[in-house]
PDB file of C-alpha atoms in Angstrom:
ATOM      1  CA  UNK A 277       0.000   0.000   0.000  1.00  0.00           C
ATOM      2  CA  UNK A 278       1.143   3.557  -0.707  1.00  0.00           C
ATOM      3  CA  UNK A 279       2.157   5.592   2.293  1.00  0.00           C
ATOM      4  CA  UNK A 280      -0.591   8.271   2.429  1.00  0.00           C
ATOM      5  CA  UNK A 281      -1.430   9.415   5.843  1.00  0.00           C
ATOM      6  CA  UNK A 282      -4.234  12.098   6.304  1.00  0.00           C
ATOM      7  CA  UNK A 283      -5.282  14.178   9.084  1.00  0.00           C
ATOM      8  CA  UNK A 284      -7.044  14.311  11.115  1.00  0.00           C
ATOM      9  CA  UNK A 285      -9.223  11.617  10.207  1.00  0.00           C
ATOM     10  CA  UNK A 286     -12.497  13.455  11.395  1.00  0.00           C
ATOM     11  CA  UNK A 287     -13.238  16.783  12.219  1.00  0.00           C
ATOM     12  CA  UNK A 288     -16.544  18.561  13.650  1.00  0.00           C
ATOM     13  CA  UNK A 289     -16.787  22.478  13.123  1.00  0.00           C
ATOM     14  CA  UNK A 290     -18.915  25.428  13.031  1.00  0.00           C
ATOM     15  CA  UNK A 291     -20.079  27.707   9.993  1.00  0.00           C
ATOM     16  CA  UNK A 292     -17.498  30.126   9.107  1.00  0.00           C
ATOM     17  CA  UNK A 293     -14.346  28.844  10.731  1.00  0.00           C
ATOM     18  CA  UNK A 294     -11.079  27.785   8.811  1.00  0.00           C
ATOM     19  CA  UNK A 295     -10.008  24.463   8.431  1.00  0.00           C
ATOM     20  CA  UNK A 296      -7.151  22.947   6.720  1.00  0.00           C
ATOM     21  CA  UNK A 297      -6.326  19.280   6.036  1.00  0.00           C
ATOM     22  CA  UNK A 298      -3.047  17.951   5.887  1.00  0.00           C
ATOM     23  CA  UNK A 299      -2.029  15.109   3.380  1.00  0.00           C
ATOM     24  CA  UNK A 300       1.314  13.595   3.851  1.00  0.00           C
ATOM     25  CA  UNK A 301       2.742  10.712   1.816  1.00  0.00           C
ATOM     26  CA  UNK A 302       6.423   8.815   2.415  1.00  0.00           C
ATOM     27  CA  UNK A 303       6.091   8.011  -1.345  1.00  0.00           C
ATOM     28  CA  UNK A 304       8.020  10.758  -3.025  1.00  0.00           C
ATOM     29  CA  UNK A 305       5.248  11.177  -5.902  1.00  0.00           C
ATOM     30  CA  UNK A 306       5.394  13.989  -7.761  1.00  0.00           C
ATOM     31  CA  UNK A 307       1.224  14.725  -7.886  1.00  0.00           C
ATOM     32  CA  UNK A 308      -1.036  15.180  -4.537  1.00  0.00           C
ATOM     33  CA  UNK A 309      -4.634  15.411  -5.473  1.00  0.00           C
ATOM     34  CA  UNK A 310      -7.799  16.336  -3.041  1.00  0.00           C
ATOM     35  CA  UNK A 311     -11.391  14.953  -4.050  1.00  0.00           C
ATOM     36  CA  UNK A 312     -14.160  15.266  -2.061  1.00  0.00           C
ATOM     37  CA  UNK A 313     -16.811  12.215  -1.784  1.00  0.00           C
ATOM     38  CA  UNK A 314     -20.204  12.939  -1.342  1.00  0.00           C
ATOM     39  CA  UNK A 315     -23.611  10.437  -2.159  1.00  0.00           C
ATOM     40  CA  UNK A 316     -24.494  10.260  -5.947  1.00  0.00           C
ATOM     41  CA  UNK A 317     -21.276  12.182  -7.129  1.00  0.00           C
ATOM     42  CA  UNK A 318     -18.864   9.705  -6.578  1.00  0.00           C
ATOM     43  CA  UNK A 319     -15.485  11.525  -6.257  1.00  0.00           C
ATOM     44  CA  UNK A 320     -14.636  14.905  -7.569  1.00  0.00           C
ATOM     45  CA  UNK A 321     -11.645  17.152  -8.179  1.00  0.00           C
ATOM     46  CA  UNK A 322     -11.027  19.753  -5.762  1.00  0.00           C
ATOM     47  CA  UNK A 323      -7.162  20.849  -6.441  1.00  0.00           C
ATOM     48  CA  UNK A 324      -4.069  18.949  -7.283  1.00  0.00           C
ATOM     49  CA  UNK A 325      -0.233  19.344  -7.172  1.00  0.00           C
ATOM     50  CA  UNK A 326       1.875  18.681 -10.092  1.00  0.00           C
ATOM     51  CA  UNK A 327       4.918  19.811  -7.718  1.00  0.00           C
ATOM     52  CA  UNK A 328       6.299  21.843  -4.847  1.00  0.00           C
ATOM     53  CA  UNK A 329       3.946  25.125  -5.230  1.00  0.00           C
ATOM     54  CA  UNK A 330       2.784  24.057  -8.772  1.00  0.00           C
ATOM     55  CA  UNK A 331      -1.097  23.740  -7.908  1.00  0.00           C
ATOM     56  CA  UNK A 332      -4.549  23.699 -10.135  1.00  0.00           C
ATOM     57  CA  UNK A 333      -7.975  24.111  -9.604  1.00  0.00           C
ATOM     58  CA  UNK A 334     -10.457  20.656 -10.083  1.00  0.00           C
ATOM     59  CA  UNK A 335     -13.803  20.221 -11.164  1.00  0.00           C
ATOM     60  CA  UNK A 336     -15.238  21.882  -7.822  1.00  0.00           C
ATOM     61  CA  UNK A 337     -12.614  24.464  -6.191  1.00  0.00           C
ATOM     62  CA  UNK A 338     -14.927  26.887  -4.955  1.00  0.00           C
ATOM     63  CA  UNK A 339     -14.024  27.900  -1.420  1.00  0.00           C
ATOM     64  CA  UNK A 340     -11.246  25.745  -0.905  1.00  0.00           C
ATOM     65  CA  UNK A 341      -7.717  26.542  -1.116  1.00  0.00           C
ATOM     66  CA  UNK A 342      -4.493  24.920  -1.112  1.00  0.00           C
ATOM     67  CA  UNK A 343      -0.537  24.573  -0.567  1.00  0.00           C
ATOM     68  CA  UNK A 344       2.479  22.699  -0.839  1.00  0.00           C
ATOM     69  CA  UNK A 345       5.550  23.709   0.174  1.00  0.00           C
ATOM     70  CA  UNK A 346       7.284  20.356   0.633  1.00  0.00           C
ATOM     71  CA  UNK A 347       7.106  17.298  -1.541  1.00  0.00           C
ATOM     72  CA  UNK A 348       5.384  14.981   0.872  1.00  0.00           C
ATOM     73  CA  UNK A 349       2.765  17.529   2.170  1.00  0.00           C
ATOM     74  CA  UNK A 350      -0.081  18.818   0.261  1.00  0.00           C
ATOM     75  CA  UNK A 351      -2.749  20.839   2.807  1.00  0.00           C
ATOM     76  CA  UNK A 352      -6.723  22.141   1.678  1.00  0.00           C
ATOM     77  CA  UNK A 353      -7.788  24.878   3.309  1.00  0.00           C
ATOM     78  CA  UNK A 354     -11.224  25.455   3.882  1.00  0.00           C
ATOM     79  CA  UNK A 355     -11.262  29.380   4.333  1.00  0.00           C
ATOM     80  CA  UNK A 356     -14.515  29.872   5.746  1.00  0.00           C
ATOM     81  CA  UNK A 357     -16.517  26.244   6.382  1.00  0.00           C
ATOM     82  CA  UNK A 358     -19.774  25.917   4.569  1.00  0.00           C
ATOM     83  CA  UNK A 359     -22.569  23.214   5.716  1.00  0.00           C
ATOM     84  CA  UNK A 360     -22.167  22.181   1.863  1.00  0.00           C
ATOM     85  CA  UNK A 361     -18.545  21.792   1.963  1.00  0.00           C
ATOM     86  CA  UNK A 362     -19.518  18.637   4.870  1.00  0.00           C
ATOM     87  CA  UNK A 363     -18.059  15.839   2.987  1.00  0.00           C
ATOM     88  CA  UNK A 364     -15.643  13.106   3.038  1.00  0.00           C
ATOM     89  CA  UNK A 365     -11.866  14.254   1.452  1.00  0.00           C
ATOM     90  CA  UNK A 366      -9.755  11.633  -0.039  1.00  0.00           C
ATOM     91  CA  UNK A 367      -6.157  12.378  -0.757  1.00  0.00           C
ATOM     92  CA  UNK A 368      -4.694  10.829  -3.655  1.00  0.00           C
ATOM     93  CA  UNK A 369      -0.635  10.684  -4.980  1.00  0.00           C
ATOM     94  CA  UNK A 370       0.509   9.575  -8.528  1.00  0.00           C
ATOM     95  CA  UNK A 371       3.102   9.517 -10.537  1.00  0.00           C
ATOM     96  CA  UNK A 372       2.729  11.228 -14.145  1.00  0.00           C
ATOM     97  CA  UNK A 373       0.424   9.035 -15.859  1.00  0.00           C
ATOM     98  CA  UNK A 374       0.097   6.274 -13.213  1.00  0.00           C
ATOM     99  CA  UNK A 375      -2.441   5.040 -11.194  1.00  0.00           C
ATOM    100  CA  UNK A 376      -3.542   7.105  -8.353  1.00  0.00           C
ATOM    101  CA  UNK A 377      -3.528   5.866  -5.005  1.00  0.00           C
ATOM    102  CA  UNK A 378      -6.279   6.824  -1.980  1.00  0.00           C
ATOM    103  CA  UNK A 379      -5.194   8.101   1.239  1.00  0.00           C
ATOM    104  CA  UNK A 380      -8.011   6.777   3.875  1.00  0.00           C
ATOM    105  CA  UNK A 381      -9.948   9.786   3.799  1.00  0.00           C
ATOM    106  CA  UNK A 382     -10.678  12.688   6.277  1.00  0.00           C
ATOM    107  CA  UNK A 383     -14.669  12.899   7.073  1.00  0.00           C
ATOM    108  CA  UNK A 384     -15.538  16.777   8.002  1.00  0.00           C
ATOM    109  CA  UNK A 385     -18.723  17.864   9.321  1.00  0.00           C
ATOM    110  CA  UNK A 386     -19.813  21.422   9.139  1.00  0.00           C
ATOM    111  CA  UNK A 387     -22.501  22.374  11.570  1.00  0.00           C
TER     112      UNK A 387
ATOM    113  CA  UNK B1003     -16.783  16.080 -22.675  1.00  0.00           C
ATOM    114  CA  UNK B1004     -15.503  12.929 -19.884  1.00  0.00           C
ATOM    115  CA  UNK B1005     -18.451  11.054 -18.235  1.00  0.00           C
ATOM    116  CA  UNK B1006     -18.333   7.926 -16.064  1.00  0.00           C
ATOM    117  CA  UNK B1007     -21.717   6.339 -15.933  1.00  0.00           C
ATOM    118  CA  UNK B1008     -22.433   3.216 -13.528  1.00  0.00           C
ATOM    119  CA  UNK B1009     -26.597   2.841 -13.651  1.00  0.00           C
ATOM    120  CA  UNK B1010     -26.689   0.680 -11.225  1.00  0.00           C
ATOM    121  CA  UNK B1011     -26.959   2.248  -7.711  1.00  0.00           C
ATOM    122  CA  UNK B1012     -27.157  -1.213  -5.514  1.00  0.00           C
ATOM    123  CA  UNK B1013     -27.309  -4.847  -6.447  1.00  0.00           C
ATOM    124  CA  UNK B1014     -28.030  -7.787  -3.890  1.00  0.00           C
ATOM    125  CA  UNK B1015     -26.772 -11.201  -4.284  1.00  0.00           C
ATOM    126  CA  UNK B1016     -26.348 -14.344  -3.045  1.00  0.00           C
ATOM    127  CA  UNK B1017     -23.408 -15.679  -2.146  1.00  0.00           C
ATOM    128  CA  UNK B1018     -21.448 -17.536  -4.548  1.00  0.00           C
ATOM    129  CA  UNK B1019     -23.651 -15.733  -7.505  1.00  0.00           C
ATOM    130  CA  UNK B1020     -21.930 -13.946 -10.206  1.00  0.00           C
ATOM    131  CA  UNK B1021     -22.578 -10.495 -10.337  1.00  0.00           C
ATOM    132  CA  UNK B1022     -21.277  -7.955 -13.384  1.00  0.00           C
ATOM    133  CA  UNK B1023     -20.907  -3.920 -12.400  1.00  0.00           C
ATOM    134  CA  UNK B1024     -21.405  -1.877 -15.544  1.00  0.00           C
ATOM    135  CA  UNK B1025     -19.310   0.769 -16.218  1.00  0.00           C
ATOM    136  CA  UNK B1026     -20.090   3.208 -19.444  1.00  0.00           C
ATOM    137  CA  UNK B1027     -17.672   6.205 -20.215  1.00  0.00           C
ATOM    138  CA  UNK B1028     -17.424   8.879 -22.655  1.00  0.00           C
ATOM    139  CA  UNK B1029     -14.666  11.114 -24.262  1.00  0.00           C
ATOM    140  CA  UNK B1030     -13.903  12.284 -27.302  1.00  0.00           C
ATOM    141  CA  UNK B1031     -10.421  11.193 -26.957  1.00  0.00           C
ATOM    142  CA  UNK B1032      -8.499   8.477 -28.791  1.00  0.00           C
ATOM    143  CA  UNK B1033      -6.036   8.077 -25.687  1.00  0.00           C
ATOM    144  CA  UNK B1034      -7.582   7.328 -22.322  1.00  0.00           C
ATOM    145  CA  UNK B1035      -7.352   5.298 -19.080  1.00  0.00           C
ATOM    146  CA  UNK B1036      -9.976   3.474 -17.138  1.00  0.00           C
ATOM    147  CA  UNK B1037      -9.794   1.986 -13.922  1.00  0.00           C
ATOM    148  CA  UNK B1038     -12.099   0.547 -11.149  1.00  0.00           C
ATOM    149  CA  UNK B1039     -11.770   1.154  -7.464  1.00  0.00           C
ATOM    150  CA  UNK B1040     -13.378  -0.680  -4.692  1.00  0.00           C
ATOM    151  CA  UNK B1041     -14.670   0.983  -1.202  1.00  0.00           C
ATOM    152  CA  UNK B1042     -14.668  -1.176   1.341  1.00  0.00           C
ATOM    153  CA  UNK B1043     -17.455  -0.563   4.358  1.00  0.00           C
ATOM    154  CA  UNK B1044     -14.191   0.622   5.991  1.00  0.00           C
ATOM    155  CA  UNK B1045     -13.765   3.611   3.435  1.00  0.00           C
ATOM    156  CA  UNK B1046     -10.302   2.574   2.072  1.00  0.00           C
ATOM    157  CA  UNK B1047     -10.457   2.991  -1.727  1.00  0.00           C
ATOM    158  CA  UNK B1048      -8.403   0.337  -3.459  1.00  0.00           C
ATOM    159  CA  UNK B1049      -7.117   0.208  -6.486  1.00  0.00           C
ATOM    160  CA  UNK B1050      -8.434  -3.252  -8.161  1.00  0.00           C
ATOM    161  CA  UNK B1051      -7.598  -2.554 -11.799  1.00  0.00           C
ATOM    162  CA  UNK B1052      -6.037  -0.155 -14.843  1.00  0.00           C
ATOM    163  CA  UNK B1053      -6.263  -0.418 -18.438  1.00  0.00           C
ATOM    164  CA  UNK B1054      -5.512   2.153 -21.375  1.00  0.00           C
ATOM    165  CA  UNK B1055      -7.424   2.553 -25.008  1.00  0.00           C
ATOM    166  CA  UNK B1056      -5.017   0.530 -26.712  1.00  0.00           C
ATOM    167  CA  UNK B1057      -5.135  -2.629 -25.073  1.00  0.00           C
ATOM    168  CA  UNK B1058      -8.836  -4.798 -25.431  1.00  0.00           C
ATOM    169  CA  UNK B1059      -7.626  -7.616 -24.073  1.00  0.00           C
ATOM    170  CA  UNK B1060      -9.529  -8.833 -20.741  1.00  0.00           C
ATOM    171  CA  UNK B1061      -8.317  -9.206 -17.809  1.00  0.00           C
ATOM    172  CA  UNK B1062      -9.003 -11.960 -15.355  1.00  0.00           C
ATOM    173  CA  UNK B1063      -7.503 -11.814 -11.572  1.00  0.00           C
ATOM    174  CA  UNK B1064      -8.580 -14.700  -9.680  1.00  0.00           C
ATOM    175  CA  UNK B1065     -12.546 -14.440  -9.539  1.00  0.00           C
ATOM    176  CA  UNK B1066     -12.454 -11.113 -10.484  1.00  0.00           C
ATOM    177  CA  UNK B1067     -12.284 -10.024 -14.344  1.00  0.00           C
ATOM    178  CA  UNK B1068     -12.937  -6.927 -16.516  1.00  0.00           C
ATOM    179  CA  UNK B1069     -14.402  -6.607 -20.302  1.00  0.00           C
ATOM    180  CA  UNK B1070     -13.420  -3.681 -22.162  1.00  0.00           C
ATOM    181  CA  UNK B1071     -15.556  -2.537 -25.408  1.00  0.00           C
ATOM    182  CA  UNK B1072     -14.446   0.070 -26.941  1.00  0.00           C
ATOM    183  CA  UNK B1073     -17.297  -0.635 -29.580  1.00  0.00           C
ATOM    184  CA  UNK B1074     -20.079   0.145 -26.672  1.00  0.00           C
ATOM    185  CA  UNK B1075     -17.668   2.155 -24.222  1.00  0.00           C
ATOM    186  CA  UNK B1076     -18.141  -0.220 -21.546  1.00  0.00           C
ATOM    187  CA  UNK B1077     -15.420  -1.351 -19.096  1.00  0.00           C
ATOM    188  CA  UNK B1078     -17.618  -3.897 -16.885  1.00  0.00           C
ATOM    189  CA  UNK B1079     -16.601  -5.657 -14.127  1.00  0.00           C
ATOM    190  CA  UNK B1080     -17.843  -9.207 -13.090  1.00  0.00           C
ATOM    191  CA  UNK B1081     -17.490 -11.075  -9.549  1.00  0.00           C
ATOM    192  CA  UNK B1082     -17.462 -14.804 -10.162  1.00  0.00           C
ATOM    193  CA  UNK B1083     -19.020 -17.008  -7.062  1.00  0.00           C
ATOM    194  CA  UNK B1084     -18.997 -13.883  -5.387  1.00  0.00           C
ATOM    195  CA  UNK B1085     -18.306 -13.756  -1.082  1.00  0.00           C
ATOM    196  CA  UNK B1086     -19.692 -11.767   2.011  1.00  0.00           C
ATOM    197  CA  UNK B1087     -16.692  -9.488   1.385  1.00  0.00           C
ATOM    198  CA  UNK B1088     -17.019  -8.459  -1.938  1.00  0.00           C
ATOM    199  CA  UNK B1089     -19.928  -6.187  -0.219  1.00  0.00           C
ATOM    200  CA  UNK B1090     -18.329  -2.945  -1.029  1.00  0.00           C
ATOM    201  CA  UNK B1091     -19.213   0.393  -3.478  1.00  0.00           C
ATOM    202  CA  UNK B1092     -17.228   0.010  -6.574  1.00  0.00           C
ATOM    203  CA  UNK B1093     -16.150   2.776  -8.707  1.00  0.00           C
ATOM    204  CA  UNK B1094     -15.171   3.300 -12.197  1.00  0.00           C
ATOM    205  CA  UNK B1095     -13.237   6.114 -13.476  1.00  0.00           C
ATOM    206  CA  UNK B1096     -12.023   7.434 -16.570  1.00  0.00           C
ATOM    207  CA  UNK B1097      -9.108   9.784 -16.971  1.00  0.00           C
ATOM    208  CA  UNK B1098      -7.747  11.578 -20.334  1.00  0.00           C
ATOM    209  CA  UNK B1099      -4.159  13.045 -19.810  1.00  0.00           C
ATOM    210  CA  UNK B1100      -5.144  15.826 -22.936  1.00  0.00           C
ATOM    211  CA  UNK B1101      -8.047  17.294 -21.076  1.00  0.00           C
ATOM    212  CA  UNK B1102      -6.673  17.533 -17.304  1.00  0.00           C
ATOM    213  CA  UNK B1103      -5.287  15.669 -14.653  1.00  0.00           C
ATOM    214  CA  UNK B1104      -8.254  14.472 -12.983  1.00  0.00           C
ATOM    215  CA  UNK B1105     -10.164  11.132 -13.196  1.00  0.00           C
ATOM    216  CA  UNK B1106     -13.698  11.131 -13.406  1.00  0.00           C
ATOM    217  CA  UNK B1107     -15.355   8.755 -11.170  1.00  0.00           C
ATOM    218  CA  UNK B1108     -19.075   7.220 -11.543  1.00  0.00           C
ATOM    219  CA  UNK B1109     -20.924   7.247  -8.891  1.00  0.00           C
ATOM    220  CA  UNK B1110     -20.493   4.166  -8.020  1.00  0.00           C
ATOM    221  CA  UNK B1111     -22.592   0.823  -7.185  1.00  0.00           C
ATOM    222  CA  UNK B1112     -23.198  -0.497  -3.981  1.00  0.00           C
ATOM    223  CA  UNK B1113     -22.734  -4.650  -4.003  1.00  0.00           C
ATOM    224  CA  UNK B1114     -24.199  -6.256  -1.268  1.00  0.00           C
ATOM    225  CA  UNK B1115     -23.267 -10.035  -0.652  1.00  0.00           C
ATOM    226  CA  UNK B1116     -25.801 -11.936   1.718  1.00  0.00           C
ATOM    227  CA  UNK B1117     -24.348 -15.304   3.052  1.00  0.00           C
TER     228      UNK B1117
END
């Protein structure tokens, strides 16, 4: 299994606070992605990392930001919490045209 | 445009039935990958399988085996004798390196396995 850790693993908050998630592989891959998970939608695109502060915006990057400033780190940032953004996140890492692999997922709830 | 389509939501079997997932994409593109993805009730997502546009062959691992059509766009999946813990959501995406970097992912089917 690829060494993806995520954290923390669940998370409670309130309207309007920040939150970031921190994604942390041991892999060395060059690409971090986040996706979000919610009923009917399967997985979607939030941002990825093609590199260290190389970044693009997904399929659904409204209100989320992120940053990576070291290889094996790749953090979201959820600038002011939304009940809609209450989801689960999945990390993913890849090589350049290789299979991506799933970190175990972080499941937020905003209240 | 990329679309992963998986019509069916949940399917309920008996163990030791065989039980195909159905997996439809779309993209203009001649170049493309497709994989499937299982989800556990522990909410792991594992990697089960990858093939590109260039190779039709099917694949069989063990009970487990994919069909790829280009013809009909499909890329189903099919559980021989399947077991209590095949009882997972399964997922099939579809990535094109030309449009972005992102896989599209269906929205999945639920298998349930009753003993």
């Amino acid at each position: 299994d690829a060494g993806i850790t995520q954290s923390p693993r669940h998370k409670v908050t309130e309207t309007g606070t920040p939150v970031t998630l921190r994604c942390h592989q041991t892999e060395n891959h060059r690409y971090m992605y986040w996706y979000r998970q919610d009923p009917g939608h399967g997985l979607r695109l939030i941002h990825y990392s093609y590199g260290v502060k190389d970044t693009d915006k997904g399929e659904v990057s409204d209100g989320y930001s992120v940053s990576r400033s070291k290889t094996e780190d790749f953090l979201l940032t959820l600038e002011s919490a939304t009940s809609s953004q209450t989801s689960v996140y999945f990390c993913a890492i890849s090589e350049p045209g290789f299979t991506q692999y799933f970190g175990p997922g972080t499941r937020l709830t905003v209240l | 445009a990329q679309k992963v389509t998986q019509a069916q939501t949940e399917i309920s079997v008996v163990e030791k039935e065989d039980v195909t997932l159905d997996c439809v994409y779309e993209t203009r593109d001649t170049t493309y990958y497709l994989f499937w993805y299982k989800q556990p009730p522990s909410g792991e997502l594992v990697f089960l399988i990858r093939r590109n546009s260039f190779d039709e062959q099917n694949e069989i691992s063990g009970r487990y085996s994919w069909n790829f059509q280009k013809s009909t766009s499909s890329f189903n999946f099919t559980i021989t004798a399947s077991q209590v813990v095949d009882s997972a959501v399964y997922f099939c995406a579809l990535r094109t390196p030309s449009v972005s970097n992102d896989m599209r992912f269906g929205a999945g089917t639920r298998l349930t396995v009753k003993p």
